[in-house]
Coordinates of C-alpha atoms in Angstrom, one line a residue:
Chain A
M1 CA 30.7 -19.5 14.6
N2 CA 33.7 -19.8 12.3
T3 CA 33.1 -22.7 10.4
L4 CA 36.1 -23.6 8.3
L5 CA 35.1 -27.0 7.1
A6 CA 31.5 -28.3 6.6
I7 CA 30.9 -32.0 5.6
R8 CA 27.3 -32.9 4.8
D9 CA 26.0 -36.5 4.2
L10 CA 29.3 -37.6 2.6
H11 CA 29.5 -41.1 0.9
V12 CA 32.5 -42.5 -0.4
R13 CA 32.0 -45.6 -2.8
Y14 CA 34.4 -47.7 -4.4
P15 CA 33.5 -49.9 -7.4
L16 CA 34.2 -53.7 -6.9
K17 CA 33.7 -54.9 -10.5
T18 CA 33.7 -53.2 -13.7
G19 CA 32.2 -53.7 -17.1
L20 CA 30.1 -56.5 -17.8
S21 CA 31.1 -58.4 -14.5
A22 CA 29.2 -55.7 -12.9
L23 CA 25.8 -56.9 -14.1
A24 CA 26.7 -60.5 -13.3
G25 CA 26.5 -62.3 -10.1
N26 CA 25.1 -61.6 -6.8
R27 CA 28.1 -60.2 -5.1
P28 CA 27.6 -56.1 -4.6
S29 CA 29.4 -54.1 -7.3
F30 CA 30.4 -51.5 -5.0
V31 CA 31.4 -50.8 -1.4
D32 CA 30.5 -47.7 0.8
V33 CA 33.6 -47.1 2.8
V34 CA 32.2 -43.5 4.2
H35 CA 28.6 -43.8 4.5
G36 CA 26.8 -40.6 5.3
V37 CA 29.0 -38.4 7.3
S38 CA 28.3 -35.0 8.4
L39 CA 30.7 -32.8 10.5
D40 CA 32.0 -29.4 11.1
I41 CA 35.4 -27.9 11.9
N42 CA 35.9 -24.4 13.2
R43 CA 39.0 -22.3 13.4
G44 CA 41.4 -22.9 16.1
E45 CA 39.6 -26.2 17.1
T46 CA 40.7 -29.7 17.3
V47 CA 38.4 -32.5 16.3
A48 CA 39.3 -36.0 16.7
I49 CA 38.0 -38.9 14.6
V50 CA 38.0 -42.3 16.4
G51 CA 37.4 -45.7 15.5
E52 CA 38.9 -49.2 14.7
S53 CA 40.9 -49.8 11.8
G54 CA 38.7 -50.2 8.6
S55 CA 36.0 -47.8 10.0
G56 CA 36.8 -45.4 7.0
K57 CA 38.8 -42.7 9.0
T58 CA 41.5 -42.2 6.6
T59 CA 39.2 -42.6 3.5
L60 CA 37.4 -39.6 5.2
A61 CA 40.5 -37.7 5.4
M62 CA 41.5 -38.5 1.8
A63 CA 37.8 -37.5 0.5
V64 CA 38.2 -34.0 2.6
C65 CA 41.7 -33.4 0.8
G66 CA 40.2 -34.4 -2.5
L67 CA 42.1 -37.6 -2.9
A68 CA 39.0 -40.0 -2.5
P69 CA 36.1 -39.6 -5.0
V70 CA 33.1 -38.2 -3.4
F71 CA 30.2 -40.2 -4.5
R72 CA 27.5 -38.0 -2.6
G73 CA 27.3 -35.2 -0.4
E74 CA 29.5 -32.4 -0.3
V75 CA 32.7 -31.1 1.5
R76 CA 32.7 -27.2 2.0
F77 CA 35.7 -25.3 2.8
D78 CA 35.2 -21.8 3.7
G79 CA 31.9 -21.8 2.1
R80 CA 33.2 -23.1 -1.2
Q81 CA 33.2 -26.9 -2.5
L82 CA 36.7 -28.2 -2.6
E83 CA 36.5 -30.1 -5.8
R84 CA 38.8 -30.3 -8.9
E85 CA 38.1 -27.7 -11.2
R86 CA 36.6 -28.3 -14.6
N87 CA 40.0 -28.4 -16.6
N88 CA 41.3 -30.9 -13.9
R89 CA 43.7 -28.3 -12.5
L90 CA 43.8 -28.4 -8.7
N91 CA 41.7 -25.9 -6.8
P92 CA 43.5 -23.1 -5.4
D93 CA 41.9 -23.5 -2.0
R94 CA 43.7 -27.2 -1.8
K95 CA 46.7 -25.5 -0.4
R96 CA 44.8 -24.3 2.5
V97 CA 44.2 -27.8 3.6
A98 CA 47.3 -29.8 4.6
L99 CA 47.7 -33.5 5.2
M100 CA 50.2 -35.3 7.6
F101 CA 50.1 -39.0 6.7
Q102 CA 50.2 -42.2 8.8
D103 CA 53.4 -43.5 8.0
P104 CA 56.3 -40.8 9.0
V105 CA 59.2 -42.1 7.0
G106 CA 57.3 -43.9 4.2
S107 CA 55.4 -40.4 3.3
L108 CA 58.8 -38.7 2.8
S109 CA 60.6 -39.3 -0.6
P110 CA 63.5 -41.3 0.0
R111 CA 65.4 -39.7 -2.7
M112 CA 65.1 -36.2 -1.3
T113 CA 66.8 -34.4 1.5
V114 CA 64.8 -32.9 3.9
R115 CA 65.6 -29.5 2.5
K116 CA 64.1 -30.4 -0.8
I117 CA 61.2 -31.9 0.7
L118 CA 60.4 -28.9 2.4
A119 CA 61.1 -26.6 -0.3
E120 CA 59.0 -28.7 -2.7
P121 CA 55.4 -27.0 -1.7
F122 CA 56.7 -23.6 -2.5
R123 CA 58.1 -24.7 -5.8
I124 CA 54.8 -26.4 -6.8
H125 CA 52.4 -23.4 -5.7
R126 CA 55.0 -20.9 -6.6
T127 CA 54.6 -19.0 -3.3
G128 CA 56.8 -18.0 -0.5
S129 CA 57.9 -14.5 0.4
S130 CA 61.8 -15.8 0.1
S131 CA 63.4 -18.5 -1.9
P132 CA 62.1 -22.1 -1.2
E133 CA 65.6 -22.9 0.6
Q134 CA 65.1 -20.1 3.0
E135 CA 61.5 -21.2 3.7
A136 CA 62.9 -24.7 4.4
R137 CA 65.4 -23.3 6.9
R138 CA 62.3 -21.3 8.6
L139 CA 60.3 -24.5 8.8
L140 CA 63.0 -26.5 10.3
S141 CA 63.4 -24.1 13.1
L142 CA 59.6 -23.8 13.6
V143 CA 59.2 -27.4 14.6
G144 CA 62.6 -27.5 16.5
L145 CA 65.2 -29.2 14.4
S146 CA 68.6 -27.8 13.7
E147 CA 69.5 -26.5 10.2
D148 CA 71.9 -29.6 9.5
F149 CA 68.9 -31.7 9.5
G150 CA 68.3 -30.1 6.0
D151 CA 70.9 -32.2 4.4
R152 CA 69.7 -35.4 5.9
Y153 CA 67.8 -38.0 4.0
P154 CA 64.4 -39.5 5.5
H155 CA 66.0 -43.0 6.4
Q156 CA 68.7 -40.9 8.5
L157 CA 65.9 -39.6 10.7
S158 CA 64.3 -41.0 13.7
G159 CA 60.6 -41.8 14.0
G160 CA 60.1 -38.7 16.2
Q161 CA 62.1 -36.5 13.7
A162 CA 60.4 -37.5 10.6
R163 CA 57.1 -36.8 12.4
R164 CA 58.6 -33.3 12.9
V165 CA 59.5 -33.0 9.2
G166 CA 55.9 -34.2 8.5
V167 CA 54.5 -31.5 10.4
A168 CA 56.8 -28.6 9.1
R169 CA 55.8 -29.9 5.3
A170 CA 52.2 -29.7 6.1
L171 CA 52.4 -26.5 7.6
A172 CA 54.7 -25.0 4.7
L173 CA 52.1 -22.9 2.9
E174 CA 50.4 -21.9 6.3
P175 CA 47.2 -23.9 5.6
D176 CA 43.9 -23.2 7.8
L177 CA 43.1 -26.9 8.1
L178 CA 45.6 -29.6 9.3
I179 CA 44.4 -33.2 8.9
A180 CA 46.6 -35.4 10.8
D181 CA 46.4 -39.1 10.2
E182 CA 47.5 -41.2 13.3
P183 CA 50.4 -38.6 14.0
T184 CA 51.5 -40.5 16.9
A185 CA 51.1 -44.2 15.9
G186 CA 54.2 -46.0 17.0
L187 CA 55.7 -43.4 18.6
D188 CA 57.3 -43.7 22.2
V189 CA 55.1 -42.0 24.8
S190 CA 57.9 -39.3 25.4
I191 CA 58.1 -38.2 21.7
Q192 CA 54.5 -38.6 21.2
G193 CA 54.1 -35.7 23.9
E194 CA 56.5 -33.7 21.8
V195 CA 54.7 -34.1 18.7
L196 CA 51.5 -33.3 20.3
N197 CA 52.7 -30.2 22.2
L198 CA 54.2 -29.0 19.0
M199 CA 50.9 -29.2 17.0
S200 CA 49.1 -27.6 20.0
R201 CA 51.7 -24.8 20.0
L202 CA 51.3 -24.1 16.2
Q203 CA 47.6 -24.2 16.4
Q204 CA 47.8 -21.4 18.9
Q205 CA 50.1 -19.4 16.6
M206 CA 48.5 -20.0 13.5
G207 CA 44.7 -20.4 14.5
L208 CA 44.6 -23.8 12.6
G209 CA 41.7 -26.2 12.3
I210 CA 43.0 -29.6 13.3
M211 CA 41.3 -32.9 12.2
I212 CA 43.2 -35.5 14.0
I213 CA 42.6 -39.5 13.3
T214 CA 43.6 -41.5 16.1
H215 CA 42.6 -44.6 18.0
N216 CA 44.5 -43.5 21.0
L217 CA 41.7 -42.2 23.4
N218 CA 44.3 -41.0 26.2
V219 CA 45.5 -38.5 23.3
V220 CA 42.1 -37.6 22.3
R221 CA 40.9 -36.6 26.0
H222 CA 43.9 -34.4 26.2
I223 CA 43.9 -32.5 23.1
A224 CA 40.4 -32.8 21.3
D225 CA 37.8 -30.0 21.5
R226 CA 35.2 -32.2 19.8
M227 CA 35.3 -35.9 18.7
A228 CA 33.6 -38.4 16.6
I229 CA 33.2 -42.1 16.5
M230 CA 33.3 -43.8 13.4
Y231 CA 32.1 -47.4 12.9
L232 CA 31.5 -49.0 9.5
G233 CA 31.8 -45.7 7.6
R234 CA 29.4 -43.8 9.7
F235 CA 29.7 -41.5 12.8
V236 CA 27.8 -43.2 15.6
E237 CA 28.2 -40.5 18.1
Q238 CA 29.6 -36.9 17.6
G239 CA 30.1 -34.1 20.0
D240 CA 31.8 -32.4 22.7
A241 CA 34.8 -34.4 23.7
Q242 CA 34.6 -33.8 27.3
K243 CA 30.7 -34.6 27.3
I244 CA 31.1 -37.9 25.3
F245 CA 34.2 -38.9 27.7
S246 CA 32.0 -38.4 30.9
R247 CA 28.7 -39.6 29.4
P248 CA 28.6 -41.7 26.4
R249 CA 25.3 -42.2 24.8
H250 CA 26.1 -45.0 22.1
P251 CA 27.0 -48.5 23.2
Y252 CA 30.0 -48.6 20.9
T253 CA 31.5 -45.4 22.3
E254 CA 31.0 -46.9 25.7
A255 CA 33.0 -50.1 24.9
L256 CA 35.5 -48.3 23.1
L257 CA 36.2 -45.9 26.0
S258 CA 36.3 -48.6 28.6
A259 CA 38.8 -50.8 26.3
N260 CA 41.5 -48.3 26.7
P261 CA 44.5 -50.1 28.5
S262 CA 45.7 -48.1 31.3
T263 CA 49.1 -48.3 33.3
D264 CA 47.2 -48.2 36.4
P265 CA 47.2 -52.0 37.5
D266 CA 44.0 -51.3 39.6
A267 CA 42.2 -49.8 36.7
G268 CA 41.0 -53.1 34.7
S269 CA 37.7 -53.3 36.2
G270 CA 34.5 -52.0 34.5
R271 CA 35.8 -53.0 31.0
I272 CA 33.1 -53.9 28.4
E273 CA 34.5 -56.6 26.0
L274 CA 32.8 -56.7 22.6
S275 CA 32.1 -60.0 21.2
G276 CA 32.4 -61.0 17.6
E277 CA 34.1 -59.4 14.6
V278 CA 33.8 -56.0 12.8
P279 CA 31.4 -57.0 9.9
S280 CA 32.6 -56.8 6.3
L281 CA 31.8 -53.6 4.6
L282 CA 30.7 -55.8 1.9
R283 CA 28.0 -57.3 4.1
R284 CA 26.8 -54.1 5.9
P285 CA 24.3 -55.7 8.6
A286 CA 20.7 -54.5 8.2
G287 CA 19.1 -51.9 10.7
C288 CA 21.9 -50.5 12.8
E289 CA 25.5 -51.8 11.7
F290 CA 26.3 -52.4 15.3
N291 CA 23.5 -54.7 16.0
T292 CA 25.7 -57.8 15.6
R293 CA 27.8 -56.8 18.3
C294 CA 25.7 -54.6 20.5
P295 CA 25.2 -55.9 24.1
R296 CA 21.9 -54.0 23.9
A297 CA 20.4 -54.8 20.6
G298 CA 16.6 -55.4 20.3
D299 CA 14.4 -56.5 17.4
R300 CA 14.2 -53.1 16.2
C301 CA 17.8 -52.6 15.8
R302 CA 18.1 -55.4 13.3
V303 CA 15.3 -53.6 11.0
S304 CA 15.7 -50.0 11.2
F305 CA 18.5 -47.6 11.2
P306 CA 18.4 -45.3 14.1
G307 CA 18.2 -41.7 13.1
L308 CA 20.2 -38.8 14.6
A309 CA 19.3 -38.0 18.2
G310 CA 20.4 -35.2 20.3
D311 CA 21.9 -31.8 19.2
F312 CA 24.3 -32.1 16.3
G313 CA 26.3 -29.1 17.6
D314 CA 26.5 -30.6 21.1
Q315 CA 26.4 -34.3 21.4
A316 CA 24.6 -36.4 18.8
Y317 CA 24.3 -40.2 18.3
H318 CA 22.7 -42.8 16.2
C319 CA 20.9 -45.3 18.7
H320 CA 17.6 -46.8 19.3
F321 CA 18.3 -47.5 23.0
P322 CA 20.9 -45.0 24.0
L323 CA 22.8 -45.1 27.3
D324 CA 21.5 -42.9 30.2
Chain B
M1 CA 59.7 -72.0 43.2
S2 CA 60.5 -74.2 40.4
Q3 CA 63.6 -73.6 38.0
P4 CA 63.0 -70.6 35.6
V5 CA 62.2 -71.5 31.9
L6 CA 64.6 -68.7 30.9
K7 CA 67.4 -67.2 32.6
I8 CA 69.6 -64.4 31.0
R9 CA 72.8 -63.4 32.8
D10 CA 74.8 -60.5 32.2
L11 CA 74.3 -60.8 28.4
S12 CA 76.0 -58.3 26.1
V13 CA 75.7 -57.8 22.1
S14 CA 77.1 -55.3 20.2
Y15 CA 76.8 -54.7 16.4
Q16 CA 79.9 -53.9 14.4
T17 CA 79.5 -50.4 12.6
E18 CA 81.8 -48.3 10.8
A19 CA 82.1 -46.0 13.7
G20 CA 83.0 -48.9 16.0
P21 CA 81.1 -51.3 17.9
L22 CA 77.6 -50.3 19.1
Q23 CA 76.8 -51.9 22.4
A24 CA 73.3 -52.5 22.0
L25 CA 72.9 -54.8 25.1
R26 CA 74.8 -54.4 28.3
D27 CA 74.8 -56.9 31.2
V28 CA 71.2 -57.9 30.6
T29 CA 70.0 -60.1 33.6
F30 CA 66.6 -61.3 34.3
A31 CA 64.5 -64.6 34.3
V32 CA 61.5 -65.8 33.1
P33 CA 59.8 -68.1 35.8
A34 CA 57.6 -71.2 34.4
G35 CA 54.1 -70.3 34.0
K36 CA 54.6 -66.6 34.0
I37 CA 53.9 -63.6 31.7
I38 CA 56.8 -61.5 31.9
G39 CA 56.7 -58.1 30.0
I40 CA 59.7 -56.2 28.7
V41 CA 58.9 -52.6 28.2
G42 CA 60.9 -49.7 26.8
E43 CA 61.1 -47.2 24.0
S44 CA 62.5 -47.7 20.4
G45 CA 66.1 -48.3 20.5
C46 CA 66.4 -49.7 23.9
G47 CA 67.4 -53.2 22.7
K48 CA 64.1 -55.2 22.9
S49 CA 64.4 -56.4 19.3
T50 CA 68.0 -57.3 19.6
L51 CA 67.4 -59.2 22.9
I52 CA 64.7 -61.3 21.3
S53 CA 67.0 -62.1 18.2
T54 CA 69.4 -63.1 20.4
I55 CA 67.3 -65.5 22.3
I56 CA 66.1 -67.2 19.3
R57 CA 69.7 -66.8 18.0
L58 CA 68.3 -65.2 14.7
I59 CA 70.8 -62.2 15.1
A60 CA 72.1 -59.7 12.2
P61 CA 75.2 -61.0 10.8
N62 CA 77.0 -58.1 12.2
A63 CA 76.1 -58.6 15.6
R64 CA 78.7 -60.2 18.2
I65 CA 77.7 -61.8 21.4
G66 CA 80.1 -60.5 23.7
K67 CA 79.6 -62.5 27.0
G68 CA 76.7 -63.7 29.3
S69 CA 74.5 -66.6 29.1
I70 CA 70.9 -67.4 28.0
L71 CA 69.7 -70.6 30.1
F72 CA 66.7 -72.1 28.8
K73 CA 65.7 -75.0 31.0
G74 CA 69.3 -75.3 32.2
D75 CA 70.9 -75.4 28.8
D76 CA 72.7 -72.3 27.6
L77 CA 71.2 -71.3 23.9
L78 CA 74.4 -69.5 23.1
R79 CA 76.4 -72.7 23.1
M80 CA 73.9 -74.9 21.0
T81 CA 74.6 -75.9 17.5
S82 CA 72.5 -74.3 14.8
A83 CA 70.8 -77.8 14.4
E84 CA 69.9 -78.1 18.2
M85 CA 68.7 -74.5 17.9
R86 CA 66.5 -75.3 15.0
A87 CA 65.0 -78.2 17.0
L88 CA 63.9 -75.8 19.6
R89 CA 62.7 -73.0 17.6
G90 CA 58.7 -73.5 16.8
D91 CA 58.8 -76.4 19.2
E92 CA 59.9 -75.4 22.8
I93 CA 60.2 -71.7 22.0
S94 CA 57.8 -70.1 19.6
M95 CA 57.2 -66.6 18.7
V96 CA 54.3 -64.2 17.5
F97 CA 55.7 -61.3 15.7
Q98 CA 54.1 -57.7 15.5
D99 CA 52.7 -57.8 11.9
P100 CA 50.6 -60.9 11.3
M101 CA 50.3 -59.9 7.6
T102 CA 54.0 -60.3 7.0
S103 CA 54.5 -63.3 9.3
L104 CA 51.8 -65.3 7.5
N105 CA 52.5 -66.5 4.0
P106 CA 50.1 -64.8 1.6
V107 CA 49.7 -67.3 -0.9
R108 CA 49.2 -70.4 1.2
P109 CA 45.8 -71.1 2.8
I110 CA 45.6 -71.0 6.6
G111 CA 45.3 -74.6 6.8
R112 CA 48.2 -75.5 5.1
Q113 CA 50.7 -73.3 7.0
M114 CA 49.1 -74.7 10.0
A115 CA 49.8 -78.2 8.8
D116 CA 53.2 -77.0 7.9
V117 CA 53.8 -75.9 11.5
Q118 CA 53.1 -79.7 12.5
H119 CA 56.0 -81.1 10.2
R120 CA 57.5 -82.9 13.4
D121 CA 54.3 -84.8 14.3
A122 CA 53.7 -88.1 12.5
L123 CA 50.1 -87.5 11.6
S124 CA 48.2 -87.7 8.6
R125 CA 46.9 -84.7 6.8
R126 CA 43.4 -85.3 8.2
E127 CA 44.6 -85.5 11.8
K128 CA 46.7 -82.3 11.4
N129 CA 43.8 -80.3 10.0
A130 CA 41.6 -81.6 12.8
R131 CA 44.3 -80.3 15.3
S132 CA 44.5 -77.0 13.4
E133 CA 40.7 -76.7 13.6
S134 CA 40.4 -77.2 17.2
M135 CA 43.3 -74.6 17.9
L136 CA 41.6 -72.0 16.0
G137 CA 38.7 -72.5 18.0
R138 CA 40.6 -72.3 21.2
V139 CA 41.9 -68.8 20.1
G140 CA 38.2 -67.9 19.5
I141 CA 38.1 -67.9 15.8
P142 CA 34.4 -68.5 14.7
D143 CA 33.6 -71.4 12.3
P144 CA 37.4 -72.6 12.2
A145 CA 36.8 -75.5 9.6
A146 CA 35.9 -72.9 7.1
Q147 CA 38.9 -70.6 7.9
L148 CA 41.5 -73.6 7.2
T149 CA 40.7 -72.9 3.4
R150 CA 40.9 -69.2 3.4
Y151 CA 44.0 -66.8 2.7
P152 CA 45.6 -64.4 5.4
H153 CA 44.3 -61.4 3.4
Q154 CA 40.6 -62.9 3.6
L155 CA 40.8 -62.2 7.4
S156 CA 40.6 -59.2 9.4
G157 CA 44.0 -57.9 11.3
G158 CA 42.5 -59.3 14.5
M159 CA 41.8 -62.5 13.1
R160 CA 45.3 -62.9 11.4
Q161 CA 47.0 -62.2 14.8
R162 CA 44.9 -64.9 16.5
V163 CA 45.9 -67.4 13.7
A164 CA 49.4 -66.4 14.4
I165 CA 48.9 -67.2 18.2
A166 CA 47.3 -70.5 17.1
M167 CA 50.3 -71.4 14.9
A168 CA 52.5 -70.6 17.8
L169 CA 50.9 -72.5 20.3
M170 CA 50.6 -75.6 18.0
A171 CA 53.6 -77.2 19.3
E172 CA 52.6 -76.3 22.9
P173 CA 56.1 -74.5 23.7
S174 CA 57.2 -73.9 27.1
L175 CA 58.2 -70.3 26.0
L176 CA 56.2 -68.0 23.6
I177 CA 57.8 -64.9 22.7
A178 CA 55.5 -62.0 21.9
D179 CA 57.1 -59.1 19.9
E180 CA 54.4 -56.3 20.1
P181 CA 51.5 -58.4 18.9
T182 CA 49.0 -55.8 19.6
T183 CA 50.6 -52.8 18.2
A184 CA 48.9 -53.1 14.8
L185 CA 45.6 -53.4 16.4
D186 CA 43.0 -51.2 17.9
A187 CA 41.9 -50.9 21.4
T188 CA 39.0 -52.9 21.4
L189 CA 40.9 -56.0 19.7
E190 CA 44.0 -55.3 21.7
V191 CA 41.7 -56.0 24.9
Q192 CA 40.5 -59.1 23.0
I193 CA 43.9 -60.6 22.3
I194 CA 45.3 -59.9 25.6
H195 CA 42.6 -61.7 27.6
R196 CA 42.9 -64.6 25.3
L197 CA 46.5 -64.6 25.7
Q198 CA 46.0 -64.8 29.3
E199 CA 43.5 -67.6 29.0
L200 CA 45.5 -69.7 26.8
Q201 CA 48.6 -69.1 29.0
R202 CA 46.6 -70.7 32.0
D203 CA 45.3 -73.4 29.7
F204 CA 48.8 -74.4 28.4
G205 CA 50.9 -73.4 31.2
C206 CA 53.6 -72.0 29.2
S207 CA 55.5 -68.8 30.1
I208 CA 55.2 -65.6 28.0
L209 CA 57.8 -63.1 27.2
F210 CA 55.8 -60.1 26.1
I211 CA 57.3 -57.1 24.5
S212 CA 55.8 -53.9 24.1
H213 CA 56.2 -50.2 24.3
H214 CA 52.7 -49.8 25.6
L215 CA 52.6 -49.5 29.2
G216 CA 49.0 -50.0 29.4
V217 CA 49.1 -53.2 27.9
I218 CA 51.9 -54.7 29.9
A219 CA 49.9 -53.5 33.2
E220 CA 47.1 -55.2 31.9
L221 CA 48.8 -58.5 31.0
C222 CA 51.9 -59.3 32.9
D223 CA 52.9 -60.8 36.3
E224 CA 56.5 -59.2 36.0
V225 CA 57.9 -56.4 34.3
V226 CA 61.5 -55.6 33.0
V227 CA 62.3 -51.9 32.0
M228 CA 64.9 -51.4 29.7
Y229 CA 66.8 -48.1 28.4
A230 CA 69.2 -47.8 25.9
G231 CA 70.4 -51.5 26.1
E232 CA 70.3 -52.0 29.9
V233 CA 67.8 -53.1 32.5
V234 CA 67.1 -50.3 34.6
E235 CA 64.1 -51.8 36.7
S236 CA 62.6 -55.0 37.1
G237 CA 60.2 -56.6 39.7
P238 CA 56.6 -57.6 40.0
M239 CA 54.0 -55.6 38.0
R240 CA 52.2 -53.7 40.6
D241 CA 55.4 -53.0 42.6
V242 CA 57.0 -51.6 39.4
F243 CA 53.8 -49.6 38.2
L244 CA 52.6 -48.4 41.7
E245 CA 56.1 -47.6 43.0
P246 CA 58.7 -47.0 40.5
R247 CA 62.0 -46.8 41.9
H248 CA 64.3 -45.8 38.7
P249 CA 64.0 -42.2 37.3
Y250 CA 63.5 -43.4 33.9
T251 CA 60.5 -45.7 34.8
R252 CA 58.8 -42.8 36.6
K253 CA 59.3 -40.3 33.9
L254 CA 58.0 -42.8 31.4
L255 CA 54.8 -43.5 33.6
E256 CA 54.3 -39.7 34.0
C257 CA 54.5 -39.3 30.4
D258 CA 51.3 -41.5 30.0
P259 CA 48.6 -39.4 29.1
A260 CA 46.3 -42.1 30.3
R261 CA 47.5 -40.9 33.9
I262 CA 47.0 -37.2 33.8
A263 CA 43.5 -36.7 35.2
E264 CA 43.0 -33.0 33.9
P265 CA 43.0 -32.6 30.1
T266 CA 46.2 -30.7 29.1
R267 CA 47.6 -29.4 25.9
D268 CA 51.2 -29.4 27.4
L269 CA 51.9 -33.0 27.8
P270 CA 55.1 -34.1 29.8
V271 CA 58.1 -35.3 27.8
I272 CA 61.4 -36.8 28.6
E273 CA 63.9 -33.9 27.6
G274 CA 66.8 -34.9 25.8
S275 CA 67.6 -38.0 23.5
L276 CA 69.1 -41.5 23.7
P277 CA 72.9 -41.6 24.2
N278 CA 75.2 -42.6 21.5
L279 CA 75.7 -46.3 21.9
V280 CA 79.0 -46.4 20.1
Q281 CA 80.5 -43.8 22.6
L282 CA 79.1 -44.8 25.9
P283 CA 78.9 -42.1 28.3
D284 CA 80.7 -42.7 31.7
G285 CA 78.6 -43.6 34.7
C286 CA 74.8 -44.0 34.7
I287 CA 73.2 -44.3 31.1
F288 CA 70.4 -42.2 32.1
R289 CA 72.2 -39.4 33.6
E290 CA 71.7 -36.9 31.1
R291 CA 68.1 -37.1 31.0
C292 CA 67.8 -37.5 34.7
P293 CA 66.2 -34.8 36.8
K294 CA 67.9 -35.5 39.9
T295 CA 71.6 -36.6 39.5
I296 CA 74.5 -36.7 42.0
E297 CA 78.0 -36.6 41.5
R298 CA 78.3 -40.3 41.8
C299 CA 76.3 -40.6 38.8
G300 CA 79.0 -39.2 36.3
L301 CA 81.6 -41.5 37.7
Q302 CA 80.2 -44.9 38.3
R303 CA 77.6 -47.1 36.7
P304 CA 75.0 -48.4 39.1
R305 CA 74.2 -52.1 39.3
L306 CA 70.8 -53.6 39.6
A307 CA 70.1 -53.9 43.3
G308 CA 67.3 -54.9 45.5
D309 CA 65.4 -58.2 46.0
G310 CA 62.7 -59.2 43.8
H311 CA 62.0 -55.5 42.7
Q312 CA 65.2 -54.4 41.4
A313 CA 66.5 -51.1 40.2
S314 CA 70.0 -49.7 39.1
C315 CA 70.1 -46.0 40.4
H316 CA 73.0 -44.6 43.0
L317 CA 69.9 -42.6 44.6
L318 CA 68.5 -45.7 46.1
D319 CA 71.7 -46.6 47.8
T320 CA 71.8 -43.1 49.4
A321 CA 68.2 -43.0 50.5
E322 CA 68.5 -45.9 52.5

């Protein structure tokens, strides 16, 4: 297979205390936001990362882009490590990974016109076959916006238009991997379809690998080839999206899939409602992290963390008592 | 049937802009019956927020209420003095906002804020705290006594929203207005909050006006639904009727676009072609005409009115079909 991104046992750890206070007290002095994640993304493939807020999805994306510190493990892009070079200059591979941020308007500079925003990547990386302004025009037409949008400021755009500008900027330098953090959050259903269709079309044209972070499972079902379900910084289950939808093995996956509110008034039955709260990352439960809310948890779950079962390339999960 | 708690008739609201008046709401008519959950669904720009701020009379300075009435238990809210309105808000009518982080005061503990809400009641601090504690318990917050001393940032998103709901129910209002209360939450928490709202509604017997652009949440929670498009009510009726047999082309389109309804995975998701009409220069005829797949000549000439009994829709095609 043509593996574009390979993540192995990735940990992202943030310090909570510094200096002398780190030595005193009984509170932990660090928090593991991403806790041992492994994932492959191939060219032309869409992989969805699903999970509740605070489960570490965005931090994982940041770590892949080099915007969050990697504590342990590695991120290999096209076989090479994607870290800062020794003289603290950005690795040239970085421009092959593009990020679409969660907040469509907030991630565009309010003081720049759309044209300036789209021309900026070319100026920074000093690439592009024509002038940055011409490139900006080309990008606008790529995402289906007319040329006069170039003169607008972000506050003059609607949510859907701002998303399109976000897509255009992310694709400016023709990356190989696009990381889209909640690309449809807050969008209306009709516009949500537009943005997703646009991403799929560009994926076909450019052979992009896409990592999409979302908690909208309806979207995942349509666009993802593979998916990973994240809980407290770990993937509890990952693999082929269709297989996971039709036969989830981890109890958390099952609950998440069943919680999906549907517009069919008769669809409400068969829902598994999880009790309790998501535990704090500061007080990571012993054993399996999900045992505090799991309907199937037994004594073993409170003591030992279940190893990876199943086939990593197909469908794999961490559970002592998987579903059939 | 008893008198509705809230009855809105022919409400029109416009905003003064440089380009002229922007007609944000036009002839909005619907009722919230006692003890029912009514959902208002519509995409951004359909006038949901203008509608709520008009009901609680906290409208932007450039907004003008053109005509219509908002009867709350028989009294017109639009004719009340600001003092009378103040007495209603937070007591008879209360609200839950979209983002619990910004609607709670970040520098005051939960308990203090919940006591503040009870400023109308002649109770001691201790009695107020006891009430707050039992209310937190009722919305399903574990260990409520300990939570009273905590600050909003120390709670998770789902807990914060439940605190906001507890505060809104503190005065046992007749009408609870919930403005996209689950948008900031995840699917599993969303379901938790929806079920909690249903339970509380049964216990307290209040009416809920629930605003959302998430069709699935509306289908899950509401008894009746009002569909809005570009400042007009295009369809309203019992939830099952509207979702199972939508009459207005916009409602049908909206439901078609919902990825949950499409069984076969597809990378070519349906969209509603075109964009919202300019509300400063309203088009003639039907507001949805430019995006409607099946227009007839009359659609460009005459504005359709809401018609039907119980399940209503404003579309010329319904006349011709019968």
